[in-house]
CSV table of C-alpha atoms in Angstrom, one decimal:
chain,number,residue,atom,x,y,z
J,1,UNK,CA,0.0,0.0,0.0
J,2,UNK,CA,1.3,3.3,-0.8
J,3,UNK,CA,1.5,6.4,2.0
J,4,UNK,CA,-1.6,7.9,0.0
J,5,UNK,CA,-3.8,4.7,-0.4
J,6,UNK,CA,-6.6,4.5,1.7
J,7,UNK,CA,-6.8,1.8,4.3
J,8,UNK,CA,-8.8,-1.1,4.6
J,9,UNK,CA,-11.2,-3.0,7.1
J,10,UNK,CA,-8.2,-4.9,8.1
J,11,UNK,CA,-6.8,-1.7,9.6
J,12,UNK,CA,-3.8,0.5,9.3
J,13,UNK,CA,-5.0,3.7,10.5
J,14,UNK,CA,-3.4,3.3,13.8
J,15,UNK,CA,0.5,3.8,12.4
J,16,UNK,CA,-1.0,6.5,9.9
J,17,UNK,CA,-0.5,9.8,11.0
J,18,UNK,CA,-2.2,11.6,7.3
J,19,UNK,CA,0.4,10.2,4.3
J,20,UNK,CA,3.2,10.0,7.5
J,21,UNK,CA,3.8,6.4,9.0
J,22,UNK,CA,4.7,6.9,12.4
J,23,UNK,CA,5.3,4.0,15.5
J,24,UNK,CA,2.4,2.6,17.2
J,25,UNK,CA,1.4,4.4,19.8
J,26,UNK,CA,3.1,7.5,18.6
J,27,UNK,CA,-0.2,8.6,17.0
J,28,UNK,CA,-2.7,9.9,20.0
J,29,UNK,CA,-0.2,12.4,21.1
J,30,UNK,CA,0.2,14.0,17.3
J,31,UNK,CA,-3.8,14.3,16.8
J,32,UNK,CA,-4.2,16.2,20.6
J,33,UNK,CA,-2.0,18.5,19.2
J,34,UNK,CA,-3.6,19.1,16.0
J,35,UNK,CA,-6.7,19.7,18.1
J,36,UNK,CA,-4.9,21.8,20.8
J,37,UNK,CA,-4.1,23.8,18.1
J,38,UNK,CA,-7.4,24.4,16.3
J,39,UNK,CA,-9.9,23.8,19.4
J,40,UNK,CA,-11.0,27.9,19.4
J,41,UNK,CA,-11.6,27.7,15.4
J,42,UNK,CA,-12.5,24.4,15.0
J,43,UNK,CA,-16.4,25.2,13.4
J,44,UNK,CA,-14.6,27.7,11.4
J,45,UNK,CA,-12.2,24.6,10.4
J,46,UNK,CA,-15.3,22.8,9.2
J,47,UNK,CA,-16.4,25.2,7.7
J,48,UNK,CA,-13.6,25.7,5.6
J,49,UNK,CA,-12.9,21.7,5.1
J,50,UNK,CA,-16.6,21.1,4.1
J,51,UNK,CA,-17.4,24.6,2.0
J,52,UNK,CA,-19.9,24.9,5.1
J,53,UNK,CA,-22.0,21.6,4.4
J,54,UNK,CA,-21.1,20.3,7.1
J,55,UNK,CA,-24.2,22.0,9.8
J,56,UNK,CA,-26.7,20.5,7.1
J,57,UNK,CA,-25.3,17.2,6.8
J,58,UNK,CA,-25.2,17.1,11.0
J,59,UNK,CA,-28.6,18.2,10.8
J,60,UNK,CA,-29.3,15.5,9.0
J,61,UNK,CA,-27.1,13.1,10.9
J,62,UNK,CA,-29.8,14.2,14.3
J,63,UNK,CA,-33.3,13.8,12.0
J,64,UNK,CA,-31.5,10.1,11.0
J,65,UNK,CA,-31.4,9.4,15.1
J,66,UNK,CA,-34.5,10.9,15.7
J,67,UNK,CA,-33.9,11.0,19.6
J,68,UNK,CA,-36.7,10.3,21.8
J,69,UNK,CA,-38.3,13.3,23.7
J,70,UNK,CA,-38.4,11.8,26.7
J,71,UNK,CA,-35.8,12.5,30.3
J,72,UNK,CA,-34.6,9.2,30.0
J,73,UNK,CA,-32.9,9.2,26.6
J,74,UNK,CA,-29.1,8.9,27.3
J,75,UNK,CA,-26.5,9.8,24.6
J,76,UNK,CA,-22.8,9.8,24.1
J,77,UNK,CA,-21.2,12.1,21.9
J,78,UNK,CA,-17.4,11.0,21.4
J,79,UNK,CA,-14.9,13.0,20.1
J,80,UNK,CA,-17.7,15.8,20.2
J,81,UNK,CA,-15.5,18.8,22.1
J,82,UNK,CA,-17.0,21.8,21.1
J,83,UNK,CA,-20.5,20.3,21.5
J,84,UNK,CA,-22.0,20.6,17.9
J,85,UNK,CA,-23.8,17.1,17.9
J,86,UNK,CA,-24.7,17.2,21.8
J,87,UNK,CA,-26.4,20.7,21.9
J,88,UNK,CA,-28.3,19.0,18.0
J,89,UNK,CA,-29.5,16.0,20.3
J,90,UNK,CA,-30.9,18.1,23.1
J,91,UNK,CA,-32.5,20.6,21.2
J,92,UNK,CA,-34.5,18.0,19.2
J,93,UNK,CA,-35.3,16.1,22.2
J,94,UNK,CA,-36.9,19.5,23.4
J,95,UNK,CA,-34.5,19.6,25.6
J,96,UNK,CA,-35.5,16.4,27.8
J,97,UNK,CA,-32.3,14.4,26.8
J,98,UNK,CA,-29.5,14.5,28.4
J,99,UNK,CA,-26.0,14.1,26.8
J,100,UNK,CA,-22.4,13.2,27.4
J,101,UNK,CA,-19.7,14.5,25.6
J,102,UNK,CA,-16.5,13.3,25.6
J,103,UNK,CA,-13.5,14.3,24.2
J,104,UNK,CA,-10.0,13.2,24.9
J,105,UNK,CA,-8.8,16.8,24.6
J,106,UNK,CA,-9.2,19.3,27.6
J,107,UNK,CA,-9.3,22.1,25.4
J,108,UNK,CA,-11.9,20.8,23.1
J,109,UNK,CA,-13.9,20.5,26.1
J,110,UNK,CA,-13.3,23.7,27.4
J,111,UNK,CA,-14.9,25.5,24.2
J,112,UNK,CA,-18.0,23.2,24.6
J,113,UNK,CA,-18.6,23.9,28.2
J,114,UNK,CA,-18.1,27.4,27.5
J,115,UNK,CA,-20.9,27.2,24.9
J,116,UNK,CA,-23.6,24.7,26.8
J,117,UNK,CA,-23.7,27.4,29.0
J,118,UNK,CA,-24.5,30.1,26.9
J,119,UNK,CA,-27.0,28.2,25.7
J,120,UNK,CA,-28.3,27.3,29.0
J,121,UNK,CA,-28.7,23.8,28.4
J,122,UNK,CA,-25.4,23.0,30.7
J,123,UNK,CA,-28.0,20.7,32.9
J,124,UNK,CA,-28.5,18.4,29.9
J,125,UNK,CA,-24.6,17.6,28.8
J,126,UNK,CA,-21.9,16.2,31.0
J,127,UNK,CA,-17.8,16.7,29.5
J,128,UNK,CA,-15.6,13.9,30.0
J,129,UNK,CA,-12.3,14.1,28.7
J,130,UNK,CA,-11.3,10.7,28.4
J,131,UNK,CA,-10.3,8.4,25.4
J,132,UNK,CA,-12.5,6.3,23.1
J,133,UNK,CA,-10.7,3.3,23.1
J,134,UNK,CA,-11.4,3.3,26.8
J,135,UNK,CA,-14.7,4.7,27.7
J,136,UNK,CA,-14.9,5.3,31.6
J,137,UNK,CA,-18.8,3.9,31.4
J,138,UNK,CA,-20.5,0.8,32.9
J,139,UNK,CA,-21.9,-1.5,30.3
J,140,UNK,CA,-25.0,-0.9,28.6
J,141,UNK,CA,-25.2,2.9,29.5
J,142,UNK,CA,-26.3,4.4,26.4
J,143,UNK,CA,-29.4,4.7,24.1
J,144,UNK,CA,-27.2,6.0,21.7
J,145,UNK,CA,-23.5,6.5,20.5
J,146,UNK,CA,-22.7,9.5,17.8
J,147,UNK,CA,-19.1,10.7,16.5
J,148,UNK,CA,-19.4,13.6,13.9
J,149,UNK,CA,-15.6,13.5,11.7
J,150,UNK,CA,-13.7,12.2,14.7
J,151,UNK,CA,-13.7,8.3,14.5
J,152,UNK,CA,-10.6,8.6,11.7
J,153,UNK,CA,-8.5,10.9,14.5
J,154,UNK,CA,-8.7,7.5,16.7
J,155,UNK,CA,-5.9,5.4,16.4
J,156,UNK,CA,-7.4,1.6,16.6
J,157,UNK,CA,-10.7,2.1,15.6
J,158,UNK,CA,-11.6,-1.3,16.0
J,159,UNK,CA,-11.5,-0.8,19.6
J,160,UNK,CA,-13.3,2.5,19.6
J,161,UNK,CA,-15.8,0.5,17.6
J,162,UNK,CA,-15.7,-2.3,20.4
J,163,UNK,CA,-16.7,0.4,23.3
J,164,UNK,CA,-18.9,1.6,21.4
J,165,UNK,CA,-21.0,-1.3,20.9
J,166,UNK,CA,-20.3,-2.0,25.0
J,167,UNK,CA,-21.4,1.2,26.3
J,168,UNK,CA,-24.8,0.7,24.1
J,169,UNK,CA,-28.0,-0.6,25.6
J,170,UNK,CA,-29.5,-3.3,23.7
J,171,UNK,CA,-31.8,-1.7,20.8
J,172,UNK,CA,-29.4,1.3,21.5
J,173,UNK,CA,-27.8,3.1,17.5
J,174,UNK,CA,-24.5,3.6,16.4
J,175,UNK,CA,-24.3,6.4,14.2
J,176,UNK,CA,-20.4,8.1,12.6
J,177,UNK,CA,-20.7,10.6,10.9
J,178,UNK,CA,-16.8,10.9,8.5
J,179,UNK,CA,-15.4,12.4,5.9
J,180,UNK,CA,-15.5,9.7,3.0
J,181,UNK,CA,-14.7,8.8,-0.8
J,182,UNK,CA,-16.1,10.9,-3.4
J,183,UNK,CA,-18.5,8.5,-5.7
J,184,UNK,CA,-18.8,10.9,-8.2
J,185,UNK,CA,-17.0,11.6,-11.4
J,186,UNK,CA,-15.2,14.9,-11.5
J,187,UNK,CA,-16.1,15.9,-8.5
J,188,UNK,CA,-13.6,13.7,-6.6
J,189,UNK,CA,-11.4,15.9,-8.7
J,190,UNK,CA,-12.7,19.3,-7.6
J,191,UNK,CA,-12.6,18.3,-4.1
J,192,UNK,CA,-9.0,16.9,-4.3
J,193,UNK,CA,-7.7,20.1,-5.5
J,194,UNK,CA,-9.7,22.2,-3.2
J,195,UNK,CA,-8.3,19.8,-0.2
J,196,UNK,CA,-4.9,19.5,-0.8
J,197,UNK,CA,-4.1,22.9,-2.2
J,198,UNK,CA,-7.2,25.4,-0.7
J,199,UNK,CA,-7.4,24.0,3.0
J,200,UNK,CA,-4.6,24.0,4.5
J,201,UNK,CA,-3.9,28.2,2.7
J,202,UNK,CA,-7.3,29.0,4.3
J,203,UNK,CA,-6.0,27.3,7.6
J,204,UNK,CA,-3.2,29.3,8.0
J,205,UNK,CA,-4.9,32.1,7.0
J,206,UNK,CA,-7.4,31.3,9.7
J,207,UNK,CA,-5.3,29.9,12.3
J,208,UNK,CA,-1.4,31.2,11.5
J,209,UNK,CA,-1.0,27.8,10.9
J,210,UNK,CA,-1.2,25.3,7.9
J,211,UNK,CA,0.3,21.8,8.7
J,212,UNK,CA,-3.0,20.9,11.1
J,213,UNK,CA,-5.3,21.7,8.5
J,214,UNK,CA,-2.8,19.2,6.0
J,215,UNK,CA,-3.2,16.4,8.4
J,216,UNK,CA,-6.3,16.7,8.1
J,217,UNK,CA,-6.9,16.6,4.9
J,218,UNK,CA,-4.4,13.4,4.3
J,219,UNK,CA,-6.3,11.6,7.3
J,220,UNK,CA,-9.4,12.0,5.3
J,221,UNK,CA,-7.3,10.0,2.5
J,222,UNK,CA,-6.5,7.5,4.5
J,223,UNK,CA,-9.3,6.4,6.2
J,224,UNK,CA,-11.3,3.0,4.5
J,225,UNK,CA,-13.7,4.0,2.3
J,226,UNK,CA,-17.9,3.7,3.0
J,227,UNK,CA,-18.1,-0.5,2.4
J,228,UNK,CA,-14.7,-1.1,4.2
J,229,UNK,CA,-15.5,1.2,7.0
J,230,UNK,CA,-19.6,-0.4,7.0
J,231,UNK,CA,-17.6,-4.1,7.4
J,232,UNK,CA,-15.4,-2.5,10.4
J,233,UNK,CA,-18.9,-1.9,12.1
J,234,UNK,CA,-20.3,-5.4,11.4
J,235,UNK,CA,-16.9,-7.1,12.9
J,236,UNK,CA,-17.5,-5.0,16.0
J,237,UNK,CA,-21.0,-6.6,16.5
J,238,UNK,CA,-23.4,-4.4,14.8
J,239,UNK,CA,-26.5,-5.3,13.0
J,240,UNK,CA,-28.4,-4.0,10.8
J,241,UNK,CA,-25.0,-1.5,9.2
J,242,UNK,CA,-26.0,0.5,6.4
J,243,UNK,CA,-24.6,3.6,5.5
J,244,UNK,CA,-25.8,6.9,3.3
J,245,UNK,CA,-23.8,9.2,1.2
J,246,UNK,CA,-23.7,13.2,1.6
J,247,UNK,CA,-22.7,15.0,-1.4
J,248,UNK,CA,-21.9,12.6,-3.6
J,249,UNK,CA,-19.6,10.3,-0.8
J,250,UNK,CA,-17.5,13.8,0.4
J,251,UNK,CA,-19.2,12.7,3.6
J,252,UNK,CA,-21.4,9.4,4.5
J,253,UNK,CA,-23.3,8.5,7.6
J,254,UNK,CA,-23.0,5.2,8.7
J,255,UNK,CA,-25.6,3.5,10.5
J,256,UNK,CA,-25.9,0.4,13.2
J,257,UNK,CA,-28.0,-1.0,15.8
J,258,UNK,CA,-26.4,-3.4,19.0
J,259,UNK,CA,-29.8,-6.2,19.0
């Protein structure tokens, strides 16, 4: 496999740090960084990354859950920092639901808190900073499990997957939300050039700095494509995986249920 292929269901994004092979283990401390970085600009980030689709195609990700109205409803939003997915949840739940976020970035975290509380729905969301390959939570906690373009920043996403499908009450969803590969002809062009030579300018023009914004973009290369990554979910017990495109595969929601 080349530095630029992506991988496969058999793994490889733990040792893949964008196009750069680094040691196992060596990984997790590179991403926080990335994030440290970018945590106060990371919605202008996506904004930039996604030309600004991606609020609808998280709006969409929410009507896809559907979460119950009801005090009861439990949720865990992983890699979810700033909040964007959480706050979704409890608004649609009229604001009965209550929702953890956890991140395993503190100042991630910080920006979220900061925000649930402007919102004044702080009494719906816990933080937890804590990692997803080892979620501090009894089995069977959850109703639901989202991550919104974070499960390719993960190192052994098998395990992340594993969690995920412990921490889940019977019945409970599964739903990632990730960057994926373009199914489209020409466009996968357009977007190529505006991600390898557009991003990472407007980062640094954003942020000062360009190389976070170029990890970024590489990891997106990297990670398996929508049937490889659909497989991943089945090995990790799922049933029921399907997955749906966004803009022609620039983005696809993936879909499972723990029965």
């Amino acid at each position: 496999m080349s530095d630029r292929e992506r991988t496969s269901a058999d793994g490889g994004m733990e040792t893949s740090y964008g196009f750069r092979q680094v040691a196992e283990g060596e990984k997790q401390a590179l991403v926080n960084d990335v994030f440290h970085k970018v945590a106060k600009r990371y919605d202008i980030m996506n904004d930039i990354m996604s030309a600004g689709l991606h609020r609808a195609w998280k709006d969409a990700m929410i009507a896809a859950l559907n979460p119950r109205k009801e005090a009861s409803y439990r949720t865990l939003d992983v890699a979810g920092g700033t909040g964007d997915i959480a706050f979704r949840i409890v608004e649609a739940s009229d604001r009965l639901a209550h929702a953890t976020v956890l991140d395993i970035n503190g100042s991630m975290l910080a920006v979220g808190a900061d925000r649930a509380a402007k919102k004044g729905i702080a009494a719906n969301l816990d933080f937890v900073e804590a990692n997803a390959e080892e979620l501090p939570f009894e089995n069977n906690s959850f109703d639901a499990y989202t991550i919104a373009f974070g499960i390719r920043n993960v190192p052994r996403i098998d395990v992340a997957l594993s969690e995920a499908y412990r921490v889940l009450k019977r019945g409970g969803r599964l739903l990632v939300l990730e960057f994926s590969e373009v199914e489209v002809p020409l466009l996968d062009r357009v977007y190529d050039a505006w991600s390898f030579k557009a991003i990472p300018q407007f980062g640094k023009m954003v942020t000062g700095e360009a190389e976070p914004y170029q990890y970024l973009v590489e990891s997106i290369r990297k990670f398996p494509n929508q049937a490889d990554f659909a497989e991943m979910i089945r090995a990790a017990g799922f049933s029921r995986v399907s997955f749906t495109n966004y803009t022609g595969g620039i983005a696809a929601l993936h879909s499972g249920w723990k029965l």
